[in-house]
PDB file of C-alpha atoms and ligand atoms in Angstrom:
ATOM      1  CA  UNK X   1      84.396 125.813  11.915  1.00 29.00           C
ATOM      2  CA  UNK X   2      86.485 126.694  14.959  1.00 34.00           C
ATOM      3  CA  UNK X   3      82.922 125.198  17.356  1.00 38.00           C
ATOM      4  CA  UNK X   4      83.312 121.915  15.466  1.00 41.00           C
ATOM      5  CA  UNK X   5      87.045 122.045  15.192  1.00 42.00           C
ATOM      6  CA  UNK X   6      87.650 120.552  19.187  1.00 50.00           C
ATOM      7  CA  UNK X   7      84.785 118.220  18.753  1.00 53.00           C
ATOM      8  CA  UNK X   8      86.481 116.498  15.542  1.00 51.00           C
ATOM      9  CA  UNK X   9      89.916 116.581  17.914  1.00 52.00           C
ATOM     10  CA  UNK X  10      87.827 114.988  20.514  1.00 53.00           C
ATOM     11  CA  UNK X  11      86.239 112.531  18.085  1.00 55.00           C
ATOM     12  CA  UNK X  12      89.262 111.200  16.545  1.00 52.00           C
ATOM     13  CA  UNK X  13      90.697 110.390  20.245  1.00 64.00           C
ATOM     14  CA  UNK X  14      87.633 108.080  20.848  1.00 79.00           C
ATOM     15  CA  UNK X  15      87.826 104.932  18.973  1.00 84.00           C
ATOM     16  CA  UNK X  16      85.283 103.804  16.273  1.00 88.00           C
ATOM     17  CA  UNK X  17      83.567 101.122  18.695  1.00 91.00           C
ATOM     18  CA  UNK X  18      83.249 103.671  21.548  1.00 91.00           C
ATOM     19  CA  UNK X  19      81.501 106.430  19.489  1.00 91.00           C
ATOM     20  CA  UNK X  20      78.883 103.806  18.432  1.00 94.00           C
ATOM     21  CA  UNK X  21      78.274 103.582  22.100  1.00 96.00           C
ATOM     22  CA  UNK X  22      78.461 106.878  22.966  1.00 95.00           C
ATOM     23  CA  UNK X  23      75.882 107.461  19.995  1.00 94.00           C
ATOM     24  CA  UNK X  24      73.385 105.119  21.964  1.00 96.00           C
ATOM     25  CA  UNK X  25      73.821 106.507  25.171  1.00 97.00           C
ATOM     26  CA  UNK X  26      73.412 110.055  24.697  1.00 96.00           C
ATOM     27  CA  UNK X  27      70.319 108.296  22.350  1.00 95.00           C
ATOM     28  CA  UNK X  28      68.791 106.947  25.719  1.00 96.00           C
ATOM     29  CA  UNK X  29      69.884 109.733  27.999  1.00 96.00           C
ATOM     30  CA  UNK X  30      67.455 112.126  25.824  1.00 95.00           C
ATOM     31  CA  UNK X  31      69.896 114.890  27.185  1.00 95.00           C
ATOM     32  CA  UNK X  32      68.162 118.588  26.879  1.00 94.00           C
ATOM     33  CA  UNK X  33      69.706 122.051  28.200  1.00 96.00           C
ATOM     34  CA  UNK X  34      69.431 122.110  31.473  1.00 96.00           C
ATOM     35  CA  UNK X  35      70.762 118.864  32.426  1.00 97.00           C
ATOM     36  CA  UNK X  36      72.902 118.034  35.400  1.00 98.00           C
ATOM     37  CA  UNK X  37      75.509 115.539  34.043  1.00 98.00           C
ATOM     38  CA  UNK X  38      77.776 113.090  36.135  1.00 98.00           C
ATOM     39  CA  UNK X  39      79.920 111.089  34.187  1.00 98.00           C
ATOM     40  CA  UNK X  40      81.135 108.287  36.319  1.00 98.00           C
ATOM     41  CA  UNK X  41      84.987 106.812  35.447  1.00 98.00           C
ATOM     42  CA  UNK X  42      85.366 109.552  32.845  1.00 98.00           C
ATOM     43  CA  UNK X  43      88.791 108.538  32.048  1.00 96.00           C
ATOM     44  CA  UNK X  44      90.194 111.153  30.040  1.00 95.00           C
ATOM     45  CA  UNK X  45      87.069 113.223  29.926  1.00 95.00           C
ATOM     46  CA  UNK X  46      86.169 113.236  25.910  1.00 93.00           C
ATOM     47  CA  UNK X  47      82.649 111.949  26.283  1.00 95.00           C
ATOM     48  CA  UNK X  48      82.321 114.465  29.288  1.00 96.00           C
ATOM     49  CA  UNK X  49      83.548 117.192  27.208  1.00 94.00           C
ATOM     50  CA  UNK X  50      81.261 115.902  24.147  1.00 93.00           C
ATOM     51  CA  UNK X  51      78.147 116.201  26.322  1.00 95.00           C
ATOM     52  CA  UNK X  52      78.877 119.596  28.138  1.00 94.00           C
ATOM     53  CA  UNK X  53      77.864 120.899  24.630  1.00 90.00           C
ATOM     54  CA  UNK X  54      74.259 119.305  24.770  1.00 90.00           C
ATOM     55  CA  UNK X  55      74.076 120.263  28.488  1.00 95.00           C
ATOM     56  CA  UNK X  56      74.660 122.543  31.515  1.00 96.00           C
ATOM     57  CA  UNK X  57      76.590 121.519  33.232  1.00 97.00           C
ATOM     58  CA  UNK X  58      78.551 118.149  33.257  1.00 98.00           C
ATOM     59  CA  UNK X  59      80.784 116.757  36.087  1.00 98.00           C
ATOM     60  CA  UNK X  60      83.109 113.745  35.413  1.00 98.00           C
ATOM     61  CA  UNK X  61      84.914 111.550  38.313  1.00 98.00           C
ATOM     62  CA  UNK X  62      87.925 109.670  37.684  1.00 98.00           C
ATOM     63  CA  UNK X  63      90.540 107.575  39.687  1.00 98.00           C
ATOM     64  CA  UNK X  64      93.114 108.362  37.079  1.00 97.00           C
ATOM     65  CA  UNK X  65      95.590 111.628  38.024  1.00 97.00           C
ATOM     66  CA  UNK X  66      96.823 111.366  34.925  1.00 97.00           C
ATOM     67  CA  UNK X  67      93.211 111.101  33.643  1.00 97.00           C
ATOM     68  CA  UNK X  68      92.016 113.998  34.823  1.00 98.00           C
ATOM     69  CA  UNK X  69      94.997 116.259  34.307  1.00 97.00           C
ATOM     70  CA  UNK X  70      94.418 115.507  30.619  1.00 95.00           C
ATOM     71  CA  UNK X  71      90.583 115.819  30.922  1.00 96.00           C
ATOM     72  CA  UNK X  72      91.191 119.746  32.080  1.00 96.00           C
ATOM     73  CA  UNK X  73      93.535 120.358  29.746  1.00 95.00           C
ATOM     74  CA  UNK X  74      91.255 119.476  26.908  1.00 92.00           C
ATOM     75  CA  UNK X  75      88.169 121.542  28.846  1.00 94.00           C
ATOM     76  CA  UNK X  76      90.584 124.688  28.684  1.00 94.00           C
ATOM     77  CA  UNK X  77      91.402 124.079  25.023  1.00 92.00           C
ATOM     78  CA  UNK X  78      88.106 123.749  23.927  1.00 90.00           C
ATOM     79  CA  UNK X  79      86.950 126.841  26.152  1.00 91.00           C
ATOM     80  CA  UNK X  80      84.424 124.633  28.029  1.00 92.00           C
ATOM     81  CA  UNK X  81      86.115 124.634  31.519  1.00 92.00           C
ATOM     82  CA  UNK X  82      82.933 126.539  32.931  1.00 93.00           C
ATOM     83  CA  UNK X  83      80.134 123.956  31.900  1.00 95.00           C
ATOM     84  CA  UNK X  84      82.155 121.064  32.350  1.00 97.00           C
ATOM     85  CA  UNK X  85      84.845 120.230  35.224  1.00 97.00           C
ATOM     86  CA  UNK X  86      86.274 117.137  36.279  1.00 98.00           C
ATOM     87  CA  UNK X  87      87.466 115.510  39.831  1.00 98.00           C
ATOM     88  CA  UNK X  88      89.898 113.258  40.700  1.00 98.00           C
ATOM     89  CA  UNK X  89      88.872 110.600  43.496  1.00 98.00           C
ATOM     90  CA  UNK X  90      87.256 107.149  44.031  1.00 98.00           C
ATOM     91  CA  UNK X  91      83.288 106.867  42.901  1.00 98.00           C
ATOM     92  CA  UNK X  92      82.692 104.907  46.257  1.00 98.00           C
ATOM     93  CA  UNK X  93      84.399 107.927  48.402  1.00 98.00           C
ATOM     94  CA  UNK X  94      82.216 110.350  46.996  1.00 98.00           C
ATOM     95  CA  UNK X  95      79.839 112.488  48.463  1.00 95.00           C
ATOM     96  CA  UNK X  96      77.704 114.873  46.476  1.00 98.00           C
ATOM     97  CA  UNK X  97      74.503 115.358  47.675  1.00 98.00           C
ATOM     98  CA  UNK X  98      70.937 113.617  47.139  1.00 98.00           C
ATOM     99  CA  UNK X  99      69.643 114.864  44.145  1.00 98.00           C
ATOM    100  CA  UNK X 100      72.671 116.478  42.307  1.00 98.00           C
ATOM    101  CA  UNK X 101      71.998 115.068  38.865  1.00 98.00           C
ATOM    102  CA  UNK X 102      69.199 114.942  36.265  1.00 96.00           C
ATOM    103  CA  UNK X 103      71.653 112.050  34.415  1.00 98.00           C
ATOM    104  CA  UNK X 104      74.051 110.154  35.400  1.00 98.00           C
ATOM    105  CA  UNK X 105      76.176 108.586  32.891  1.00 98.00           C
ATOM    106  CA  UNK X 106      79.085 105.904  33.097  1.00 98.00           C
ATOM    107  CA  UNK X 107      80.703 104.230  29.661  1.00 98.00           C
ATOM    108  CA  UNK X 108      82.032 101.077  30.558  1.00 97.00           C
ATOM    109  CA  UNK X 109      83.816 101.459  34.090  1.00 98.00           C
ATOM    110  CA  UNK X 110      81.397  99.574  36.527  1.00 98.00           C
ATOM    111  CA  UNK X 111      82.941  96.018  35.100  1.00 98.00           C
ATOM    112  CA  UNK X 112      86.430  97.789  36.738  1.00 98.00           C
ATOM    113  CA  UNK X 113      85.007  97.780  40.077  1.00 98.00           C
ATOM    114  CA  UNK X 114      84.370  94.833  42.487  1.00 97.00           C
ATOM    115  CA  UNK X 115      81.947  96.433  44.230  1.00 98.00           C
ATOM    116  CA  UNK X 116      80.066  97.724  41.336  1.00 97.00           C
ATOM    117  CA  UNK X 117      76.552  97.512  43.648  1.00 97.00           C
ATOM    118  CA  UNK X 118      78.020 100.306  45.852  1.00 98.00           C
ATOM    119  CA  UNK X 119      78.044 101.990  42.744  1.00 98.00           C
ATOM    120  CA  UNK X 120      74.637 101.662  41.828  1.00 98.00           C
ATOM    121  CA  UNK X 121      73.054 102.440  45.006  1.00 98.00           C
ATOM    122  CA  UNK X 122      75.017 105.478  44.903  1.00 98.00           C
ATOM    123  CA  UNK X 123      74.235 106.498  41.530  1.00 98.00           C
ATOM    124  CA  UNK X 124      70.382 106.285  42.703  1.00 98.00           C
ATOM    125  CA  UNK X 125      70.868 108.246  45.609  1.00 98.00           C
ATOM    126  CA  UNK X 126      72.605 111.420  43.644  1.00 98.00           C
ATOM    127  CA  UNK X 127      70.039 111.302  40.722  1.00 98.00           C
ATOM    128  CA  UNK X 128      66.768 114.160  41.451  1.00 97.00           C
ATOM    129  CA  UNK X 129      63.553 113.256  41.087  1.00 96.00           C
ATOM    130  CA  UNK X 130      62.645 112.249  37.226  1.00 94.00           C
ATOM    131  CA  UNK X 131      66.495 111.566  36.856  1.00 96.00           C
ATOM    132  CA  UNK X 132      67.694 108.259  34.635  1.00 97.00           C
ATOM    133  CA  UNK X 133      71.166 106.594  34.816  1.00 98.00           C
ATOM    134  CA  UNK X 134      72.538 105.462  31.528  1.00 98.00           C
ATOM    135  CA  UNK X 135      75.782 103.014  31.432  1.00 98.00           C
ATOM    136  CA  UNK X 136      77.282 100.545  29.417  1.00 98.00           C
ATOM    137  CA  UNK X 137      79.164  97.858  30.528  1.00 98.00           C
ATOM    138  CA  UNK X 138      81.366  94.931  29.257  1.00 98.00           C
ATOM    139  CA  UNK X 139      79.830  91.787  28.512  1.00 97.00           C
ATOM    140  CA  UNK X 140      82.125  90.523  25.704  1.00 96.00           C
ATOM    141  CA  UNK X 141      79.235  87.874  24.817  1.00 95.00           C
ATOM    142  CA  UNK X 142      80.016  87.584  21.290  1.00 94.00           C
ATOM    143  CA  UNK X 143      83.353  85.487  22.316  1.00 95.00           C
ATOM    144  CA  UNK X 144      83.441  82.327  22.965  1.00 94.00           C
ATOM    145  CA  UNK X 145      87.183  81.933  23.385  1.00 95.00           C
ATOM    146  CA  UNK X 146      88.067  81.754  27.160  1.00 95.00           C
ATOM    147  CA  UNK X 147      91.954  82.239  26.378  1.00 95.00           C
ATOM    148  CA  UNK X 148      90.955  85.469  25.109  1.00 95.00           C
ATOM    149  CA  UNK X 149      88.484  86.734  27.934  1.00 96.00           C
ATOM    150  CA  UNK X 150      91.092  86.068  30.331  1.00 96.00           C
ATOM    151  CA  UNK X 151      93.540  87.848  28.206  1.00 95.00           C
ATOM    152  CA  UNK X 152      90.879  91.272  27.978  1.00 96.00           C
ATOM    153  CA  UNK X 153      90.043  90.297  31.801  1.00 96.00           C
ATOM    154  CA  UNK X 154      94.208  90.938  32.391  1.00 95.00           C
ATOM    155  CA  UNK X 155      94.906  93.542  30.286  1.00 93.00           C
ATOM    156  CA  UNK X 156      91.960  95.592  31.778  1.00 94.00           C
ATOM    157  CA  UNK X 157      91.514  94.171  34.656  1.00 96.00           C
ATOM    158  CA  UNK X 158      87.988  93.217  34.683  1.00 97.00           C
ATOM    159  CA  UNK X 159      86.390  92.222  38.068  1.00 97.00           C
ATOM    160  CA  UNK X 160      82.726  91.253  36.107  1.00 97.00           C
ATOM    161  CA  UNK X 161      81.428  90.452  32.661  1.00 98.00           C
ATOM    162  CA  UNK X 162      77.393  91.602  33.024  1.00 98.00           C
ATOM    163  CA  UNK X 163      74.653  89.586  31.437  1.00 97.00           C
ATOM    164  CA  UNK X 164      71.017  91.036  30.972  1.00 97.00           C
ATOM    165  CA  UNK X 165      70.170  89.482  34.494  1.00 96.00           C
ATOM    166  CA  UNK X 166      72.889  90.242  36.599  1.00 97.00           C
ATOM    167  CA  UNK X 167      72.873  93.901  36.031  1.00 98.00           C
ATOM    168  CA  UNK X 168      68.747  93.657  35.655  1.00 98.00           C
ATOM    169  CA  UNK X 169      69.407  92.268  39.332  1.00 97.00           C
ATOM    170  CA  UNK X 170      71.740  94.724  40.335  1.00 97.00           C
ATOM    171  CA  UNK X 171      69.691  97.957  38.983  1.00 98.00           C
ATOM    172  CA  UNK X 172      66.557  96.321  41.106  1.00 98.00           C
ATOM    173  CA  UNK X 173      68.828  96.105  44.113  1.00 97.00           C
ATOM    174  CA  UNK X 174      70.176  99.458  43.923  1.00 98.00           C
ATOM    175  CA  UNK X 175      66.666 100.981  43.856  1.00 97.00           C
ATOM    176  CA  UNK X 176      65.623 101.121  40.244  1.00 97.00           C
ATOM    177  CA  UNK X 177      62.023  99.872  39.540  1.00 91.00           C
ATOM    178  CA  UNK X 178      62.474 100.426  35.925  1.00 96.00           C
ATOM    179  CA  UNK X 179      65.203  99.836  33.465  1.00 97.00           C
ATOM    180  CA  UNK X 180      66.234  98.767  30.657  1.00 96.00           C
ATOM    181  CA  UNK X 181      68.692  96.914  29.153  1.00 97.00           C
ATOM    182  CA  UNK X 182      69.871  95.605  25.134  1.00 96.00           C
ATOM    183  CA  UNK X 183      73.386  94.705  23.797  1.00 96.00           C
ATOM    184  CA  UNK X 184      75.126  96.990  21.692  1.00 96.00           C
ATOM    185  CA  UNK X 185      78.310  96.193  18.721  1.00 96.00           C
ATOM    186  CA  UNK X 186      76.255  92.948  17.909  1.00 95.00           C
ATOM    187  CA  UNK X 187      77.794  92.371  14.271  1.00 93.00           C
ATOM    188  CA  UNK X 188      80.291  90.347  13.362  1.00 92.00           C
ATOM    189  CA  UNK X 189      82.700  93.156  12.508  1.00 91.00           C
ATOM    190  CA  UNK X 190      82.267  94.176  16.095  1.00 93.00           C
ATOM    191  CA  UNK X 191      83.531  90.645  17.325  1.00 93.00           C
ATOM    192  CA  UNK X 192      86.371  91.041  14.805  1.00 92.00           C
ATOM    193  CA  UNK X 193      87.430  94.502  15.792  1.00 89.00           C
ATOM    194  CA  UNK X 194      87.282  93.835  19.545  1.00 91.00           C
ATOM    195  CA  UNK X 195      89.312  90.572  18.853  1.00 92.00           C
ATOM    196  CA  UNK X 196      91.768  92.454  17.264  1.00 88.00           C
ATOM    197  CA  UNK X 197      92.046  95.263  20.106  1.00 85.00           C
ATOM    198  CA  UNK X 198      91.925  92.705  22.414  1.00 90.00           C
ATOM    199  CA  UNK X 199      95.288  91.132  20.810  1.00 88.00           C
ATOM    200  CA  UNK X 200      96.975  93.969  19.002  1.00 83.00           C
ATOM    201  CA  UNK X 201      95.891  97.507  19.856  1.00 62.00           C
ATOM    202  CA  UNK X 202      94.869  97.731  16.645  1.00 61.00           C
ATOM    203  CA  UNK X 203      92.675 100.869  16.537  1.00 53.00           C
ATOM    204  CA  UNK X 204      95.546 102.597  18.152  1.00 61.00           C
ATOM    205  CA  UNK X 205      97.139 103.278  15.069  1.00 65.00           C
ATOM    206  CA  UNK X 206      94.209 104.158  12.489  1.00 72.00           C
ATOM    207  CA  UNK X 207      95.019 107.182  10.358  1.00 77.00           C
ATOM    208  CA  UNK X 208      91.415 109.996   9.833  1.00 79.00           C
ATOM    209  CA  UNK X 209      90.921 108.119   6.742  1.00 83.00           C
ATOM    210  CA  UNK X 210      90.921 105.046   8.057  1.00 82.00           C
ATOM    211  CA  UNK X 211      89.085 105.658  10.927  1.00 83.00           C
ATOM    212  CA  UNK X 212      86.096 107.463   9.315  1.00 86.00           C
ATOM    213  CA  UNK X 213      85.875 103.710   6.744  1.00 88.00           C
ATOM    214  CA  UNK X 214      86.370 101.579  10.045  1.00 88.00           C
ATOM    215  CA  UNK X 215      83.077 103.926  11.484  1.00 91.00           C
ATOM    216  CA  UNK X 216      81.368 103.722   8.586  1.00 92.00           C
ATOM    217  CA  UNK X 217      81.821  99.397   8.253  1.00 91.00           C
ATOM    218  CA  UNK X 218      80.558  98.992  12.305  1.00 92.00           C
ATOM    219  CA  UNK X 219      77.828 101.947  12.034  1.00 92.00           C
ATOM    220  CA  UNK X 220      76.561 100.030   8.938  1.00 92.00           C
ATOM    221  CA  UNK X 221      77.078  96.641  10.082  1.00 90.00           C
ATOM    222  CA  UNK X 222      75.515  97.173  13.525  1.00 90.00           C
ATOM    223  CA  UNK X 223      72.375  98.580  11.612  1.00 88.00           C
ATOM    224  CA  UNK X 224      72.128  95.440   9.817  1.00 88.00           C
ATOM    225  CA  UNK X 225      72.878  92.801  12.140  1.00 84.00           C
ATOM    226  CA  UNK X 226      69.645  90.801  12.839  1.00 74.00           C
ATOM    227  CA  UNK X 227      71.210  89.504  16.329  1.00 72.00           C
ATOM    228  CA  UNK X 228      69.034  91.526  19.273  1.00 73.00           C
ATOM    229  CA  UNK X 229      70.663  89.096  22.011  1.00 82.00           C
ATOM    230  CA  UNK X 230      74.405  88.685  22.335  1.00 94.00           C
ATOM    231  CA  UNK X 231      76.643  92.119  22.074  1.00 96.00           C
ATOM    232  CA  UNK X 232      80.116  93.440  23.124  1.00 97.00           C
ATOM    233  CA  UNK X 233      78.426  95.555  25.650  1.00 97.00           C
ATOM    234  CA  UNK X 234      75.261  96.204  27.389  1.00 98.00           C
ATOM    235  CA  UNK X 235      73.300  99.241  27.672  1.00 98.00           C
ATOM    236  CA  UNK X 236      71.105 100.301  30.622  1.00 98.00           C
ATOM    237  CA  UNK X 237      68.856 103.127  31.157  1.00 98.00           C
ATOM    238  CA  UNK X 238      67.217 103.009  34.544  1.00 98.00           C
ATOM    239  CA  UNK X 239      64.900 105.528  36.072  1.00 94.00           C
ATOM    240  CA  UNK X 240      63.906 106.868  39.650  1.00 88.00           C
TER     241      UNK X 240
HETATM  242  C1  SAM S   1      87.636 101.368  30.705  1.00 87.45           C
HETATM  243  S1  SAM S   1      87.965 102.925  31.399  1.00 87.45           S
HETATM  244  C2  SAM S   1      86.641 103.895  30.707  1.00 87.45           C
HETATM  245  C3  SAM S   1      86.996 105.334  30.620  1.00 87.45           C
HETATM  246  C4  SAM S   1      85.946 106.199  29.902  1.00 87.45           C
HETATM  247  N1  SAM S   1      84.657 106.126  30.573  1.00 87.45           N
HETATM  248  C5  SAM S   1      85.799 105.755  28.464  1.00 87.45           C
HETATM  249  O1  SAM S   1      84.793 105.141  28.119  1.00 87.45           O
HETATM  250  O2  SAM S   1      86.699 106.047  27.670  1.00 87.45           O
HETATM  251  C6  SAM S   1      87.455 102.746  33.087  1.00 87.45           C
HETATM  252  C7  SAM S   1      87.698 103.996  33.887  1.00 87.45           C
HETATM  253  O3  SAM S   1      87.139 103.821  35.186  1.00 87.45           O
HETATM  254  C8  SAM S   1      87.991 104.474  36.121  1.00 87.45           C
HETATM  255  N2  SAM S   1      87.714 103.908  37.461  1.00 87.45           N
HETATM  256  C9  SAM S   1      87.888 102.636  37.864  1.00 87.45           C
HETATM  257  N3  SAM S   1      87.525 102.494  39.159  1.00 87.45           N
HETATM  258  C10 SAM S   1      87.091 103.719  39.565  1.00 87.45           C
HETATM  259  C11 SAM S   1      86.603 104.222  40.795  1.00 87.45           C
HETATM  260  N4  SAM S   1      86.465 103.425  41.875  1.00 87.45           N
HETATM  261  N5  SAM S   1      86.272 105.536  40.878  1.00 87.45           N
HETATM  262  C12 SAM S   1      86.427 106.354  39.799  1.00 87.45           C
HETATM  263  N6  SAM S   1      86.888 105.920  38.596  1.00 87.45           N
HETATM  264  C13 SAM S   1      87.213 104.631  38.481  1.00 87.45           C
HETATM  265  C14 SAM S   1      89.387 104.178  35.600  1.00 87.45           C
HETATM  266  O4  SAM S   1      90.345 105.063  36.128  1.00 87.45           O
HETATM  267  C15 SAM S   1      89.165 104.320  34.087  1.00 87.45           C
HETATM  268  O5  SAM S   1      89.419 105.642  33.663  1.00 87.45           O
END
């Protein structure tokens, strides 16, 4: 009970969209014990924290002061500060070296970043031999409404919605030779729900109750949805 009591805290703090993608990318990241983690853009650290349980160690980098502050709070909290540990800075001014990481993970930040190549090549130069990446990334498309992608574009400011071939392109350019690459929160509720954030925040205010029964309607609806091409965001897994 008090092992799955920070993990529920943590849960609750991610919304119901971004545990069905962290579901699929700690699916495709196959992470085992002794991992190396980087989390790229970690934001406030919860995934981070989520997967220094699975792992051995887990690093996340954000921008964000504020960010990170929180991030080490919650690391202290949940009494993982030794396996996982965060840094504040710029992903492009970083230097670890060659090799650091089994996996390198990143949910939804490269779309943030103009020069989300840099990124990429980087990423491929600090993962060790037999390493993977695993990211998602914003492709929002689902929506056809332009008033409203340059409303999420705004309010996040997004530098780049991926398609399948641009960040197929990108991978190959950064070094991967294999990768790859499917859309994930394909249902309709999806669209709906991402409308809705996109306009109103609305997640922001879901009680436990209703979050668990909005989790429930996208984990079942996602299962069922028949459409394999068009989805909120990608997925990539690329290897060395
Ligand atoms: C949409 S948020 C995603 C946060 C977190 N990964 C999540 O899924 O909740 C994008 C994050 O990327 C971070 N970011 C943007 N540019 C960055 C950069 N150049 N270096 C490090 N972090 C960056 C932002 O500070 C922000 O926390």
């Amino acid at each position: 009970m008090v092992r799955l009591f920070p993990n529920r805290l943590i849960i609750i703090a991610i919304r119901p969209e971004k545990l069905i993608e962290f579901d699929e990318i700690v699916r495709m990241a196959d992470l085992n014990p002794d991992d190396i983690v980087l989390d790229i853009g970690c934001g406030s650290g919860q995934q981070a924290l989520l997967l220094g349980r699975k792992c051995k160690r887990v690093v996340g980098i954000d921008l964000s002061d504020g960010g990170i502050k929180k991030a080490k709070n919650m690391a202290r909290i949940s009494g993982l500060s030794e396996r996982v540990s965060y840094l504040q800075g710029n992903v492009l001014e970083a230097d670890f070296p060659n090799g650091s990481f089994n996996k390198i993970v990143s949910f939804c930040v490269l779309e943030h970043i103009p020069e989300w190549q840099e990124v990429l090549k980087k990423a491929h130069q600090w993962l060790a031999p037999g390493g993977s990446l695993v990211i998602s990334v914003d492709s929002l498309a689902p929506i056809k409404d332009e008033a409203l992608i340059n409303k999420h574009k705004e309010k996040y400011s997004v530098a780049i919605y991926f398609d399948t071939q641009t960040l197929g392109s990108s991978l190959r350019d950064a070094g991967f030779s294999r990768f790859d690459i499917h859309p994930i929160l394909r249902s309709a509720q999806a669209k709906k729900n991402f409308i809705e954030e996109i306009t109103t925040n609305r997640s922001d205010s879901l009680n436990l109750l209703q979050w668990i029964s909005e989790y429930n309607r996208l984990r079942e609806a996602e299962n069922e949805t028949d459409s394999k091409d068009e989805g909120i965001f990608l997925v990539a897994r690329a290897y060395l």
